[in-house]
PDB file of C-alpha atoms in Angstrom:
ATOM      1  CA  UNK P   1       3.056 -28.011  -4.957  1.00 45.00           C
ATOM      2  CA  UNK P   2       0.394 -25.317  -4.614  1.00 57.00           C
ATOM      3  CA  UNK P   3       0.400 -23.756  -1.111  1.00 58.00           C
ATOM      4  CA  UNK P   4      -3.261 -22.793  -1.611  1.00 57.00           C
ATOM      5  CA  UNK P   5      -4.410 -26.461  -1.980  1.00 66.00           C
ATOM      6  CA  UNK P   6      -7.022 -27.453   0.594  1.00 77.00           C
ATOM      7  CA  UNK P   7      -7.704 -23.881   1.694  1.00 85.00           C
ATOM      8  CA  UNK P   8     -11.411 -23.044   1.292  1.00 91.00           C
ATOM      9  CA  UNK P   9     -10.898 -19.283   1.356  1.00 96.00           C
ATOM     10  CA  UNK P  10     -11.129 -17.334  -1.876  1.00 96.00           C
ATOM     11  CA  UNK P  11      -7.859 -16.146  -3.411  1.00 96.00           C
ATOM     12  CA  UNK P  12      -8.906 -12.592  -2.504  1.00 96.00           C
ATOM     13  CA  UNK P  13      -9.385 -13.608   1.139  1.00 97.00           C
ATOM     14  CA  UNK P  14      -5.960 -15.253   1.085  1.00 97.00           C
ATOM     15  CA  UNK P  15      -4.360 -12.133  -0.412  1.00 96.00           C
ATOM     16  CA  UNK P  16      -6.017  -9.836   2.147  1.00 96.00           C
ATOM     17  CA  UNK P  17      -4.771 -12.126   4.955  1.00 96.00           C
ATOM     18  CA  UNK P  18      -1.202 -11.965   3.585  1.00 95.00           C
ATOM     19  CA  UNK P  19      -1.163 -15.679   2.743  1.00 96.00           C
ATOM     20  CA  UNK P  20       0.025 -17.198  -0.550  1.00 96.00           C
ATOM     21  CA  UNK P  21      -2.587 -16.755  -3.270  1.00 96.00           C
ATOM     22  CA  UNK P  22      -3.116 -17.314  -6.999  1.00 95.00           C
ATOM     23  CA  UNK P  23      -2.636 -13.933  -8.668  1.00 91.00           C
ATOM     24  CA  UNK P  24      -4.378 -15.123 -11.853  1.00 93.00           C
ATOM     25  CA  UNK P  25      -7.679 -15.639  -9.978  1.00 96.00           C
ATOM     26  CA  UNK P  26     -10.603 -14.126 -11.985  1.00 97.00           C
ATOM     27  CA  UNK P  27     -11.960 -12.136  -9.006  1.00 97.00           C
ATOM     28  CA  UNK P  28      -8.560 -10.529  -8.429  1.00 97.00           C
ATOM     29  CA  UNK P  29      -8.149  -9.890 -12.150  1.00 97.00           C
ATOM     30  CA  UNK P  30     -11.530  -8.092 -12.241  1.00 98.00           C
ATOM     31  CA  UNK P  31     -10.560  -5.935  -9.259  1.00 97.00           C
ATOM     32  CA  UNK P  32      -7.223  -5.106 -10.866  1.00 97.00           C
ATOM     33  CA  UNK P  33      -8.929  -4.170 -14.152  1.00 98.00           C
ATOM     34  CA  UNK P  34     -11.255  -1.835 -12.198  1.00 98.00           C
ATOM     35  CA  UNK P  35      -8.233  -0.103 -10.638  1.00 98.00           C
ATOM     36  CA  UNK P  36      -6.480   0.161 -14.007  1.00 98.00           C
ATOM     37  CA  UNK P  37      -9.580   1.750 -15.558  1.00 98.00           C
ATOM     38  CA  UNK P  38      -9.857   4.276 -12.709  1.00 98.00           C
ATOM     39  CA  UNK P  39      -6.153   5.172 -12.802  1.00 98.00           C
ATOM     40  CA  UNK P  40      -6.374   5.605 -16.588  1.00 98.00           C
ATOM     41  CA  UNK P  41      -9.232   8.087 -16.039  1.00 98.00           C
ATOM     42  CA  UNK P  42      -7.313   9.818 -13.251  1.00 98.00           C
ATOM     43  CA  UNK P  43      -4.167  10.076 -15.361  1.00 98.00           C
ATOM     44  CA  UNK P  44      -6.142  11.738 -18.193  1.00 97.00           C
ATOM     45  CA  UNK P  45      -7.663  14.464 -15.991  1.00 97.00           C
ATOM     46  CA  UNK P  46      -6.773  18.089 -16.541  1.00 94.00           C
ATOM     47  CA  UNK P  47      -4.509  19.820 -14.037  1.00 89.00           C
ATOM     48  CA  UNK P  48      -7.390  22.205 -13.271  1.00 92.00           C
ATOM     49  CA  UNK P  49     -10.029  19.526 -12.691  1.00 94.00           C
ATOM     50  CA  UNK P  50      -9.387  19.069  -8.978  1.00 93.00           C
ATOM     51  CA  UNK P  51     -12.956  17.978  -8.171  1.00 95.00           C
ATOM     52  CA  UNK P  52     -12.850  15.130 -10.699  1.00 96.00           C
ATOM     53  CA  UNK P  53      -9.429  14.029  -9.464  1.00 96.00           C
ATOM     54  CA  UNK P  54     -10.679  13.982  -5.857  1.00 96.00           C
ATOM     55  CA  UNK P  55     -13.807  12.049  -6.888  1.00 97.00           C
ATOM     56  CA  UNK P  56     -11.784   9.374  -8.696  1.00 98.00           C
ATOM     57  CA  UNK P  57      -9.357   9.027  -5.763  1.00 98.00           C
ATOM     58  CA  UNK P  58     -12.275   8.579  -3.334  1.00 98.00           C
ATOM     59  CA  UNK P  59     -13.686   5.857  -5.604  1.00 98.00           C
ATOM     60  CA  UNK P  60     -10.318   4.158  -6.133  1.00 98.00           C
ATOM     61  CA  UNK P  61      -8.545   4.305  -2.773  1.00 98.00           C
ATOM     62  CA  UNK P  62      -9.392   2.734   0.583  1.00 98.00           C
ATOM     63  CA  UNK P  63      -9.079   6.138   2.270  1.00 98.00           C
ATOM     64  CA  UNK P  64      -7.880   9.557   1.196  1.00 98.00           C
ATOM     65  CA  UNK P  65      -7.503  12.515   3.573  1.00 98.00           C
ATOM     66  CA  UNK P  66      -8.239  16.163   2.928  1.00 97.00           C
ATOM     67  CA  UNK P  67      -5.841  18.147   0.773  1.00 97.00           C
ATOM     68  CA  UNK P  68      -4.116  15.137  -0.823  1.00 97.00           C
ATOM     69  CA  UNK P  69      -2.468  15.809  -4.183  1.00 97.00           C
ATOM     70  CA  UNK P  70      -1.274  12.995  -6.448  1.00 98.00           C
ATOM     71  CA  UNK P  71       0.287  14.189  -9.687  1.00 97.00           C
ATOM     72  CA  UNK P  72      -0.359  11.886 -12.648  1.00 97.00           C
ATOM     73  CA  UNK P  73       0.685   9.435 -13.779  1.00 98.00           C
ATOM     74  CA  UNK P  74      -0.227   7.223 -10.830  1.00 98.00           C
ATOM     75  CA  UNK P  75      -0.391   3.413 -10.976  1.00 98.00           C
ATOM     76  CA  UNK P  76      -1.689   0.799  -8.528  1.00 98.00           C
ATOM     77  CA  UNK P  77      -2.967  -2.780  -8.589  1.00 97.00           C
ATOM     78  CA  UNK P  78      -6.193  -2.584  -6.563  1.00 98.00           C
ATOM     79  CA  UNK P  79      -6.453   0.862  -4.972  1.00 98.00           C
ATOM     80  CA  UNK P  80      -8.654  -0.156  -2.051  1.00 98.00           C
ATOM     81  CA  UNK P  81      -5.571  -1.319  -0.124  1.00 98.00           C
ATOM     82  CA  UNK P  82      -4.102   2.233  -0.155  1.00 98.00           C
ATOM     83  CA  UNK P  83      -4.876   4.615   2.736  1.00 98.00           C
ATOM     84  CA  UNK P  84      -3.476   8.161   2.518  1.00 98.00           C
ATOM     85  CA  UNK P  85      -3.584  10.729   5.314  1.00 98.00           C
ATOM     86  CA  UNK P  86      -4.332  14.438   4.980  1.00 98.00           C
ATOM     87  CA  UNK P  87      -2.146  16.990   3.204  1.00 98.00           C
ATOM     88  CA  UNK P  88       0.065  14.367   1.574  1.00 98.00           C
ATOM     89  CA  UNK P  89       1.773  15.310  -1.690  1.00 98.00           C
ATOM     90  CA  UNK P  90       2.719  12.672  -4.270  1.00 98.00           C
ATOM     91  CA  UNK P  91       4.836  13.739  -7.230  1.00 98.00           C
ATOM     92  CA  UNK P  92       4.747  12.207 -10.726  1.00 98.00           C
ATOM     93  CA  UNK P  93       4.793   8.462 -11.436  1.00 98.00           C
ATOM     94  CA  UNK P  94       4.063   6.769  -8.113  1.00 98.00           C
ATOM     95  CA  UNK P  95       3.807   2.985  -8.510  1.00 98.00           C
ATOM     96  CA  UNK P  96       1.946   1.394  -5.572  1.00 98.00           C
ATOM     97  CA  UNK P  97       1.666  -2.392  -5.824  1.00 98.00           C
ATOM     98  CA  UNK P  98      -1.030  -2.746  -3.189  1.00 98.00           C
ATOM     99  CA  UNK P  99      -1.684  -6.448  -2.764  1.00 97.00           C
ATOM    100  CA  UNK P 100      -1.249  -5.757   0.962  1.00 98.00           C
ATOM    101  CA  UNK P 101      -2.192  -2.551   2.727  1.00 98.00           C
ATOM    102  CA  UNK P 102      -0.167   0.581   2.052  1.00 98.00           C
ATOM    103  CA  UNK P 103      -0.706   3.138   4.821  1.00 98.00           C
ATOM    104  CA  UNK P 104       0.643   6.633   4.201  1.00 99.00           C
ATOM    105  CA  UNK P 105       0.381   9.127   7.068  1.00 98.00           C
ATOM    106  CA  UNK P 106      -0.449  12.833   7.173  1.00 98.00           C
ATOM    107  CA  UNK P 107       1.829  15.468   5.620  1.00 98.00           C
ATOM    108  CA  UNK P 108       3.944  12.923   3.714  1.00 99.00           C
ATOM    109  CA  UNK P 109       6.022  14.081   0.725  1.00 98.00           C
ATOM    110  CA  UNK P 110       6.641  11.482  -1.994  1.00 98.00           C
ATOM    111  CA  UNK P 111       9.101  12.354  -4.755  1.00 98.00           C
ATOM    112  CA  UNK P 112       8.797  11.395  -8.423  1.00 98.00           C
ATOM    113  CA  UNK P 113       9.254   7.778  -9.547  1.00 98.00           C
ATOM    114  CA  UNK P 114       8.803   6.255  -6.084  1.00 99.00           C
ATOM    115  CA  UNK P 115       7.776   2.590  -5.841  1.00 98.00           C
ATOM    116  CA  UNK P 116       5.828   1.110  -2.926  1.00 98.00           C
ATOM    117  CA  UNK P 117       5.957  -2.650  -3.459  1.00 98.00           C
ATOM    118  CA  UNK P 118       3.982  -5.022  -1.193  1.00 98.00           C
ATOM    119  CA  UNK P 119       4.185  -8.031  -3.558  1.00 97.00           C
ATOM    120  CA  UNK P 120       6.444 -10.974  -2.784  1.00 96.00           C
ATOM    121  CA  UNK P 121       7.204 -13.968  -5.006  1.00 94.00           C
ATOM    122  CA  UNK P 122       8.428 -17.450  -4.107  1.00 93.00           C
ATOM    123  CA  UNK P 123      12.110 -18.181  -4.604  1.00 94.00           C
ATOM    124  CA  UNK P 124      11.140 -21.744  -5.576  1.00 95.00           C
ATOM    125  CA  UNK P 125      10.385 -21.654  -9.338  1.00 94.00           C
ATOM    126  CA  UNK P 126       7.449 -24.112  -9.220  1.00 94.00           C
ATOM    127  CA  UNK P 127       4.959 -22.003  -7.245  1.00 93.00           C
ATOM    128  CA  UNK P 128       6.245 -18.885  -9.007  1.00 92.00           C
ATOM    129  CA  UNK P 129       5.443 -20.498 -12.368  1.00 92.00           C
ATOM    130  CA  UNK P 130       1.964 -21.349 -10.988  1.00 92.00           C
ATOM    131  CA  UNK P 131       1.441 -17.577 -10.359  1.00 91.00           C
ATOM    132  CA  UNK P 132       1.457 -17.978  -6.570  1.00 95.00           C
ATOM    133  CA  UNK P 133       2.305 -14.690  -4.855  1.00 96.00           C
ATOM    134  CA  UNK P 134       2.431 -13.289  -1.369  1.00 96.00           C
ATOM    135  CA  UNK P 135       2.365  -9.804   0.097  1.00 97.00           C
ATOM    136  CA  UNK P 136       3.415  -7.812   3.145  1.00 98.00           C
ATOM    137  CA  UNK P 137       2.066  -4.385   4.181  1.00 98.00           C
ATOM    138  CA  UNK P 138       3.930  -1.082   4.029  1.00 98.00           C
ATOM    139  CA  UNK P 139       3.459   1.673   6.609  1.00 98.00           C
ATOM    140  CA  UNK P 140       4.759   5.215   6.174  1.00 99.00           C
ATOM    141  CA  UNK P 141       4.480   7.503   9.214  1.00 98.00           C
ATOM    142  CA  UNK P 142       3.402  11.128   9.388  1.00 98.00           C
ATOM    143  CA  UNK P 143       5.658  13.799   7.877  1.00 98.00           C
ATOM    144  CA  UNK P 144       7.940  11.325   6.071  1.00 99.00           C
ATOM    145  CA  UNK P 145       9.772  12.455   2.926  1.00 98.00           C
ATOM    146  CA  UNK P 146      10.526   9.777   0.317  1.00 98.00           C
ATOM    147  CA  UNK P 147      13.099  11.134  -2.123  1.00 98.00           C
ATOM    148  CA  UNK P 148      12.905  10.709  -5.887  1.00 98.00           C
ATOM    149  CA  UNK P 149      13.210   7.132  -7.103  1.00 98.00           C
ATOM    150  CA  UNK P 150      13.083   5.539  -3.646  1.00 98.00           C
ATOM    151  CA  UNK P 151      11.858   1.933  -3.510  1.00 98.00           C
ATOM    152  CA  UNK P 152      10.061   0.701  -0.388  1.00 99.00           C
ATOM    153  CA  UNK P 153      10.008  -3.109  -0.232  1.00 98.00           C
ATOM    154  CA  UNK P 154       7.377  -5.468   1.212  1.00 98.00           C
ATOM    155  CA  UNK P 155       6.820  -5.455   4.964  1.00 98.00           C
ATOM    156  CA  UNK P 156       8.639  -2.167   5.654  1.00 98.00           C
ATOM    157  CA  UNK P 157       7.541   0.462   8.186  1.00 98.00           C
ATOM    158  CA  UNK P 158       9.023   3.969   8.163  1.00 99.00           C
ATOM    159  CA  UNK P 159       8.715   6.055  11.333  1.00 98.00           C
ATOM    160  CA  UNK P 160       7.414   9.611  11.500  1.00 98.00           C
ATOM    161  CA  UNK P 161       9.544  12.540  10.319  1.00 98.00           C
ATOM    162  CA  UNK P 162      12.054  10.247   8.600  1.00 98.00           C
ATOM    163  CA  UNK P 163      13.710  11.219   5.322  1.00 98.00           C
ATOM    164  CA  UNK P 164      14.518   8.507   2.776  1.00 98.00           C
ATOM    165  CA  UNK P 165      17.131   9.735   0.304  1.00 98.00           C
ATOM    166  CA  UNK P 166      16.695   9.736  -3.451  1.00 98.00           C
ATOM    167  CA  UNK P 167      17.245   6.314  -5.012  1.00 98.00           C
ATOM    168  CA  UNK P 168      17.298   4.488  -1.667  1.00 98.00           C
ATOM    169  CA  UNK P 169      16.098   0.884  -1.516  1.00 98.00           C
ATOM    170  CA  UNK P 170      14.331   0.378   1.802  1.00 98.00           C
ATOM    171  CA  UNK P 171      14.423  -3.337   2.643  1.00 98.00           C
ATOM    172  CA  UNK P 172      13.943  -3.119   6.435  1.00 98.00           C
ATOM    173  CA  UNK P 173      12.087  -0.911   8.906  1.00 98.00           C
ATOM    174  CA  UNK P 174      13.409   2.599   9.478  1.00 98.00           C
ATOM    175  CA  UNK P 175      12.929   4.338  12.836  1.00 98.00           C
ATOM    176  CA  UNK P 176      11.338   7.746  13.373  1.00 98.00           C
ATOM    177  CA  UNK P 177      13.364  10.943  13.041  1.00 98.00           C
ATOM    178  CA  UNK P 178      16.286   9.755  10.901  1.00 98.00           C
ATOM    179  CA  UNK P 179      17.770  10.238   7.450  1.00 98.00           C
ATOM    180  CA  UNK P 180      18.371   6.942   5.601  1.00 98.00           C
ATOM    181  CA  UNK P 181      20.096   6.604   2.232  1.00 98.00           C
ATOM    182  CA  UNK P 182      21.610   3.987  -0.053  1.00 98.00           C
ATOM    183  CA  UNK P 183      21.033   0.429  -1.238  1.00 98.00           C
ATOM    184  CA  UNK P 184      20.130  -1.023   1.131  1.00 98.00           C
ATOM    185  CA  UNK P 185      18.954   2.107   2.975  1.00 98.00           C
ATOM    186  CA  UNK P 186      20.919   2.790   6.180  1.00 98.00           C
ATOM    187  CA  UNK P 187      20.556   5.497   8.785  1.00 98.00           C
ATOM    188  CA  UNK P 188      23.196   8.197   8.295  1.00 98.00           C
ATOM    189  CA  UNK P 189      21.793  10.869  10.599  1.00 97.00           C
ATOM    190  CA  UNK P 190      19.396  11.334  13.513  1.00 98.00           C
ATOM    191  CA  UNK P 191      17.014  14.293  13.376  1.00 95.00           C
TER     192      UNK P 191
END
């Protein structure tokens, strides 16, 4: 059974609304190919070519604040669903699966090999085989530090000033002003 049957919205409209959608839809595939082409160009830029990097990020992302640095390689699905505040630093190899909105605040520090994953997949094998997906947004508050290798799962919000330890798997919301570590991530200290 296809949960998109009878719905007159485009698959893109369904995805943007957070409803089940067909990920193999040609419009979505074209948008994904655009993002892949732009990230390939970004990832090939020289370390000294800051103007070209900034230009590509402005073309690729939904919003990018002043003084943002993203060290290549950087990978995303669509780009336009990613909004990054000012003075945010992203270390090597960020993977941002942005089917839903990813909002990153000001002054955020993101360690190497971090994954921000908004995609969800049905547990039932039939719609999964039919390429039906879902998505839930991620929100990262101002002045958050995501340690190396952290994974932020769909639908998670992280409050301002919070530190997520290296390798943590964040499966539920984390409040402001805490340190959270582990799999699943749990608060171990208040700041």
